[in-house]
mmCIF file of C-alpha atoms in Angstrom:
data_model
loop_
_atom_site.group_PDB
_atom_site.id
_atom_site.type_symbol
_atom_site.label_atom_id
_atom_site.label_comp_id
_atom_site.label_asym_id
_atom_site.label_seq_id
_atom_site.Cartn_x
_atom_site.Cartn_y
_atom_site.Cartn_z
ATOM 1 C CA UNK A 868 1.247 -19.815 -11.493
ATOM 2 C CA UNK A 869 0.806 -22.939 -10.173
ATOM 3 C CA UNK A 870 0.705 -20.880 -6.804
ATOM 4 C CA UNK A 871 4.157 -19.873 -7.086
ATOM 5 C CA UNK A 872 6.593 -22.610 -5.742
ATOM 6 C CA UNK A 873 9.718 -21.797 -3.899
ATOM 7 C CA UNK A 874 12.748 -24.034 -5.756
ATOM 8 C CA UNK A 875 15.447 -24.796 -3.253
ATOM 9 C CA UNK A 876 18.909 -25.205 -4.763
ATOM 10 C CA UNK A 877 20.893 -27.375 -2.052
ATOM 11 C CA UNK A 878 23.981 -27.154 -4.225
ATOM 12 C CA UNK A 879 25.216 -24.189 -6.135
ATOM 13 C CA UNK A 880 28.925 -24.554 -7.447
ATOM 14 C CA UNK A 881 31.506 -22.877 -6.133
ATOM 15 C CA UNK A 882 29.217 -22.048 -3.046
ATOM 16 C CA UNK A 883 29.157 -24.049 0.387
ATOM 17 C CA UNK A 884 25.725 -22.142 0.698
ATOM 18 C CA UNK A 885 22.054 -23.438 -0.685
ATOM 19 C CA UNK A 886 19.736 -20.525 -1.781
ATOM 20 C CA UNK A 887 15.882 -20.636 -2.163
ATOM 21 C CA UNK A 888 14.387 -18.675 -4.934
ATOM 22 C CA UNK A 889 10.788 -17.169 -5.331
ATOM 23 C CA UNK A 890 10.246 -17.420 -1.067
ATOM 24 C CA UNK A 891 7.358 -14.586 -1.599
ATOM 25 C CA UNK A 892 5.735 -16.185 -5.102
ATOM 26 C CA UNK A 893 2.770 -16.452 -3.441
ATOM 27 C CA UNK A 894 -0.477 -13.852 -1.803
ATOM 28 C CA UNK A 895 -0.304 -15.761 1.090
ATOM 29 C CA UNK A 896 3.199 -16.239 1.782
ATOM 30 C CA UNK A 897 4.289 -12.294 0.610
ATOM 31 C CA UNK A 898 1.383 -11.673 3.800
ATOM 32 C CA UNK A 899 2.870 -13.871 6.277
ATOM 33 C CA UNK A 900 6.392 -12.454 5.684
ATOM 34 C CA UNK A 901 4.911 -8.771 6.547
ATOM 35 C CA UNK A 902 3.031 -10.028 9.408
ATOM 36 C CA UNK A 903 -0.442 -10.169 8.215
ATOM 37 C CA UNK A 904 -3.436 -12.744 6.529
ATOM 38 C CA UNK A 905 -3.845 -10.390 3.838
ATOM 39 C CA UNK A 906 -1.347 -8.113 2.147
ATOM 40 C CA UNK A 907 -4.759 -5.520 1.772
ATOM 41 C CA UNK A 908 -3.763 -4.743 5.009
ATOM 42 C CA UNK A 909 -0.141 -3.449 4.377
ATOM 43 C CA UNK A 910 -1.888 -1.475 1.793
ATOM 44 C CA UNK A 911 -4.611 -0.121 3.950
ATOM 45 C CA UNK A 912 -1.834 0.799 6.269
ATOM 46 C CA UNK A 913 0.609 2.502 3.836
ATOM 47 C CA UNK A 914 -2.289 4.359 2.779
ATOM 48 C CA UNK A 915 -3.026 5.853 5.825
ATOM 49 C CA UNK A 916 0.342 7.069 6.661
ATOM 50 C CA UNK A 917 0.633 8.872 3.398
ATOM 51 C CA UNK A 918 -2.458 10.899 3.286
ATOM 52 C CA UNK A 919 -1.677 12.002 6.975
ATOM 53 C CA UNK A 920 -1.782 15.866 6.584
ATOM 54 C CA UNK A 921 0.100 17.989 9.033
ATOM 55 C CA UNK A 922 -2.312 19.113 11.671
ATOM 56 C CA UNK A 923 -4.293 22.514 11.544
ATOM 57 C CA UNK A 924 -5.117 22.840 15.055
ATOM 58 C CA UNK A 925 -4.081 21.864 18.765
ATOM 59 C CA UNK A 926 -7.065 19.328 18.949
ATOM 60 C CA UNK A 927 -6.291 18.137 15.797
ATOM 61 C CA UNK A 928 -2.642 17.626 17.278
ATOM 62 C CA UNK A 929 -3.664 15.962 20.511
ATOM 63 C CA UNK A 930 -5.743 13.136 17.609
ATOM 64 C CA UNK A 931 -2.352 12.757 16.199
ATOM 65 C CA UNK A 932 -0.157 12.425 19.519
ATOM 66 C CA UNK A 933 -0.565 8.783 19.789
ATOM 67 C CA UNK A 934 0.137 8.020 16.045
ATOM 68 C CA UNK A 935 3.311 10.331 16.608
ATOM 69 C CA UNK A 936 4.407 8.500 19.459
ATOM 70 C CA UNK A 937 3.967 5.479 17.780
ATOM 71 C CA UNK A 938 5.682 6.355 14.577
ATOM 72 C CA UNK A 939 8.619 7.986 17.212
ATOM 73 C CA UNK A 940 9.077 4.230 18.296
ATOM 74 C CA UNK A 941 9.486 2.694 15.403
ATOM 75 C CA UNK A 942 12.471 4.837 14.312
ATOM 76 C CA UNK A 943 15.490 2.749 13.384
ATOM 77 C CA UNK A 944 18.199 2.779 16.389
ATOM 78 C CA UNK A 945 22.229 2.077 16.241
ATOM 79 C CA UNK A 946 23.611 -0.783 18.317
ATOM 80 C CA UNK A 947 27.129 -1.372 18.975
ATOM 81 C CA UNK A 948 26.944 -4.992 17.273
ATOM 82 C CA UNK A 949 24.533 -7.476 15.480
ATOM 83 C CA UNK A 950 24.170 -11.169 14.191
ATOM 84 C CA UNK A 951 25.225 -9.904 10.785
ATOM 85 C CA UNK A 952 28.977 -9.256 11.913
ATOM 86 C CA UNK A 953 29.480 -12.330 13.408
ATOM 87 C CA UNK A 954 31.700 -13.521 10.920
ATOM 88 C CA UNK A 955 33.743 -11.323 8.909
ATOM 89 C CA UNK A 956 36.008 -12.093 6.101
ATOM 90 C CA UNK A 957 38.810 -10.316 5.507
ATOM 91 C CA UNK A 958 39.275 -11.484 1.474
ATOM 92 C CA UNK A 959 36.375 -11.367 0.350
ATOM 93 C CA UNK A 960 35.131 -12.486 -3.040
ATOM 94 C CA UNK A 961 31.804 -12.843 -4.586
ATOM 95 C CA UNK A 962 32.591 -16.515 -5.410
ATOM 96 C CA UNK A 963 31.776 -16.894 -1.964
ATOM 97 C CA UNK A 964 28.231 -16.648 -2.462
ATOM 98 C CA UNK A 965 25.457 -19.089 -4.161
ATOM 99 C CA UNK A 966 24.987 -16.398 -6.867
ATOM 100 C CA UNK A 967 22.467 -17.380 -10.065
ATOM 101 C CA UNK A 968 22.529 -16.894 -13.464
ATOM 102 C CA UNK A 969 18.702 -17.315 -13.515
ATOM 103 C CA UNK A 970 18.013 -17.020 -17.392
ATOM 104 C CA UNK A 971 19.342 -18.634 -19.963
ATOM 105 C CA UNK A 972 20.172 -15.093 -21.547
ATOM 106 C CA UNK A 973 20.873 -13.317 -18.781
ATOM 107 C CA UNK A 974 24.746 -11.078 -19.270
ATOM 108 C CA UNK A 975 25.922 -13.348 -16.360
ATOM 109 C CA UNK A 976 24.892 -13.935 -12.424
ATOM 110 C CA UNK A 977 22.823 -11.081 -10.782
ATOM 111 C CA UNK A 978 22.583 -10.245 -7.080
ATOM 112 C CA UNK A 979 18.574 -9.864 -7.401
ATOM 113 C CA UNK A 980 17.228 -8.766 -4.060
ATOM 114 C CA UNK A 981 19.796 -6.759 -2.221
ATOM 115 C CA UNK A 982 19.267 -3.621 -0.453
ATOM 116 C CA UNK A 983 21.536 -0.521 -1.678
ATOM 117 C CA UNK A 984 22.444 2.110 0.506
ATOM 118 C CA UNK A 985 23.308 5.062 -0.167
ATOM 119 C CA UNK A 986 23.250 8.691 1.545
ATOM 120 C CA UNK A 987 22.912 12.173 -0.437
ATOM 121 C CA UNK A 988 26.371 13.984 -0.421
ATOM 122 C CA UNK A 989 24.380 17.056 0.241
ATOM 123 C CA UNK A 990 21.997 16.347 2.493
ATOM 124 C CA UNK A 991 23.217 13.314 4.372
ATOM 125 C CA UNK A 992 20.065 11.509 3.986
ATOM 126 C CA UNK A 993 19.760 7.888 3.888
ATOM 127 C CA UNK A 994 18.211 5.981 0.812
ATOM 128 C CA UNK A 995 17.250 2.250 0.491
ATOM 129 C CA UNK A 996 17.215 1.086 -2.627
ATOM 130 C CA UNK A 997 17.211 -2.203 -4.855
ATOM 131 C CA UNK A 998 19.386 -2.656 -8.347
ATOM 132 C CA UNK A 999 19.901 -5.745 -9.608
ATOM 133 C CA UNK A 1000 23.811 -5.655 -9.173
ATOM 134 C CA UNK A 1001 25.845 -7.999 -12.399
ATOM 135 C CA UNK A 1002 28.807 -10.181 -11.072
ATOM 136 C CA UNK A 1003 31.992 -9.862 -13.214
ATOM 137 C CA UNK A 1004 34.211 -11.864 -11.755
ATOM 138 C CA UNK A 1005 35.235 -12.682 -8.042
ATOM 139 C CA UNK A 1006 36.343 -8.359 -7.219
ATOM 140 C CA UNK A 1007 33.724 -6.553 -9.444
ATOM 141 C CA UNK A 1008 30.236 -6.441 -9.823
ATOM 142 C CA UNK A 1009 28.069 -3.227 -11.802
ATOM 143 C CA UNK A 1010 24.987 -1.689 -10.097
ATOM 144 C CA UNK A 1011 22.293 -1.477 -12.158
ATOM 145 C CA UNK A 1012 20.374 1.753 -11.105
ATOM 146 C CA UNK A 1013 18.421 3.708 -13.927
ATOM 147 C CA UNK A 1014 19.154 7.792 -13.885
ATOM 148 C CA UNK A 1015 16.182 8.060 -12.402
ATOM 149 C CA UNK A 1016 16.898 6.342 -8.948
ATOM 150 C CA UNK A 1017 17.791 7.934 -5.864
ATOM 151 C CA UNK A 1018 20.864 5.776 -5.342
ATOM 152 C CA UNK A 1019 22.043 7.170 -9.316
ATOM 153 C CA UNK A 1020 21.087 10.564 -8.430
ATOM 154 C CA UNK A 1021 23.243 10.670 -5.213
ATOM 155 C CA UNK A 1022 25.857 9.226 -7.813
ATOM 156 C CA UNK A 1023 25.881 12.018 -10.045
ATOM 157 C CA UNK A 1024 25.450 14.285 -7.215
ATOM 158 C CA UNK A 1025 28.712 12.794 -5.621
ATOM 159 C CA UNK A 1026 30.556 12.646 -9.032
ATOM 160 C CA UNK A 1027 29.677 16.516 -9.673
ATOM 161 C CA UNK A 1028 31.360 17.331 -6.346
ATOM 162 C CA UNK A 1029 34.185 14.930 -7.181
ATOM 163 C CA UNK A 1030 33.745 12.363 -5.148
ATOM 164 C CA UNK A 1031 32.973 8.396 -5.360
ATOM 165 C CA UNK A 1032 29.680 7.335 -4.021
ATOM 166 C CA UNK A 1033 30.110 5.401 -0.626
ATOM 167 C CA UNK A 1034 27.916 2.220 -1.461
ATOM 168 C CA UNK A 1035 26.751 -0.256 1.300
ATOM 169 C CA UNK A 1036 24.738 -3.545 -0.023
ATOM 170 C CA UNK A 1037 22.638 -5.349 2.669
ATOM 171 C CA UNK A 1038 20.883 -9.219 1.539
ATOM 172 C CA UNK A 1039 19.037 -11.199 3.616
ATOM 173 C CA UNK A 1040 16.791 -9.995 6.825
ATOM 174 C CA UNK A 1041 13.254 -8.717 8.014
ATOM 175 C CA UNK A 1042 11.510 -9.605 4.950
ATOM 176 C CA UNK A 1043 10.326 -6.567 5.474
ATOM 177 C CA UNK A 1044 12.907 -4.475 4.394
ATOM 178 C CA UNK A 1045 13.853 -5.928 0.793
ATOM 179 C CA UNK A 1046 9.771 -4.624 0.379
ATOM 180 C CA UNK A 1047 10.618 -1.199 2.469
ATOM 181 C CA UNK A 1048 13.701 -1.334 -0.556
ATOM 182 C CA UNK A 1049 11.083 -1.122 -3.367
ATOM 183 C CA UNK A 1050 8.635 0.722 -2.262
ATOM 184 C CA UNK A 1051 7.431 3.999 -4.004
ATOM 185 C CA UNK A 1052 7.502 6.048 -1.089
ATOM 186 C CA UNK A 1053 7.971 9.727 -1.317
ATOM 187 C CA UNK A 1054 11.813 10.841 -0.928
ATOM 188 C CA UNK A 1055 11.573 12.537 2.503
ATOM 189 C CA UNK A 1056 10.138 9.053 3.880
ATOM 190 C CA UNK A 1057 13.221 7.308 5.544
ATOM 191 C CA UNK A 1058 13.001 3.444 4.073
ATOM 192 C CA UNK A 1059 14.125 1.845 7.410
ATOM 193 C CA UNK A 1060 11.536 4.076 9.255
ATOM 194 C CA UNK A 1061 8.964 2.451 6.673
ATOM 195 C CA UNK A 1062 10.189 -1.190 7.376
ATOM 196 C CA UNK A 1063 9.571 -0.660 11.442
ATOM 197 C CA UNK A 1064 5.894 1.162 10.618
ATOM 198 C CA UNK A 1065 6.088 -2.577 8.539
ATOM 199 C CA UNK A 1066 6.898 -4.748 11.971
ATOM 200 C CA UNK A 1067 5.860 -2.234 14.709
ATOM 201 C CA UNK A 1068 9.301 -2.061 15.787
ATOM 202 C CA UNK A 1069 12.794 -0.329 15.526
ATOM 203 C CA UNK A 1070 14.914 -1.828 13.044
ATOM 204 C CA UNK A 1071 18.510 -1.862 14.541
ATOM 205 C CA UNK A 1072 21.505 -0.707 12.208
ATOM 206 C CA UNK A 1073 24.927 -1.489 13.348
ATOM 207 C CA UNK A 1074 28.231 0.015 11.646
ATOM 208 C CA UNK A 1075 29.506 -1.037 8.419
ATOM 209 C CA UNK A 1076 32.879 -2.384 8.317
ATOM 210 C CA UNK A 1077 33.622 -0.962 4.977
ATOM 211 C CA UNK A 1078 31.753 0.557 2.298
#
């Protein structure tokens, strides 16, 4: 509506940060945050990569080669340090942060756009999700993830084995990777492999501190 204004909040209580709501409310502006005039593309793009069949024979391999190669490059890579670690608190509390209670009826202030990671306890594999996550007071917060999630089936998994899930939550970034988060894509399809198919290039992952 209205072609969906950002609102800026300069001053959020208890926060020394401003947040910006609704950044992508807009065709245009969702495009220009992937990287393209028209979002059709993306689309045109994803679609491609998912109906790619494995390939029969060796010409049809040598017509894949440079899509492999390509797709080989944009594999996410480690790096020893990023911009992200910079500063790191040591008591950290989520009063820290410009976190909304956006609706009037809301159960109390969400984290709405942050990036869950998780890995399967028996495979190891990575997943990228996004659950609103409910602030309860300055220590706790609940994830929200339906049973049906890949971040509440690695859960289960982990509780079956007896074991707590090891949770990492990621906000801010590439704009592409909050979309690489939510994207339907099928579960052997690595979500940070997605985001640099996204921007044509590697998306580096450093360390967590904790989990």
């Amino acid at each position: 509506r209205a072609g969906g204004p950002a609102v800026l909040f300069e001053k959020v209580k208890g926060s020394a940060f401003p947040v910006v709501l609704n950044t992508y409310g807009s065709m245009k502006r969702m495009a220009w945050a992937l990287g393209v005039e028209d979002v059709e593309e993306i689309a045109g793009q994803i679609q491609a990569l998912l109906q790619m069949k494995p390939p029969s024979g060796m010409l049809e391999k040598l017509k894949m080669l440079p899509t492999l190669l390509d797709m080989g490059s944009w594999a996410p890579k480690s790096v020893g340090s990023g911009a992200c670690q910079e500063v790191v608190v040591q008591d950290p509390s989520f009063d820290l942060l410009p976190i909304l209670q956006c609706w009037p009826k809301d159960a109390g202030r969400y984290i709405t756009l942050p990036m869950v990671i998780t890995k399967d306890p028996a495979t190891g594999n990575r997943n990228v999700g996004m659950y609103r996550i409910q602030v309860v007071d300055a220590k706790t917060a609940m994830m929200h993830w339906q049973i049906h999630k890949d971040g509440a089936r690695h859960a289960a998994e982990a509780k079956a084995r007896g074991r707590k899930i090891e949770v990492a939550v990621c906000l801010g970034g590439d704009p592409c990777l909050p979309y690489a988060a939510t994207a339907p894509l099928p579960p052997q399809l690595d979500e940070m492999l997605f985001a640099g198919f996204l921007r044509k290039k590697p998306v580096e992952l450093v360390r967590c501190k904790t989990v």
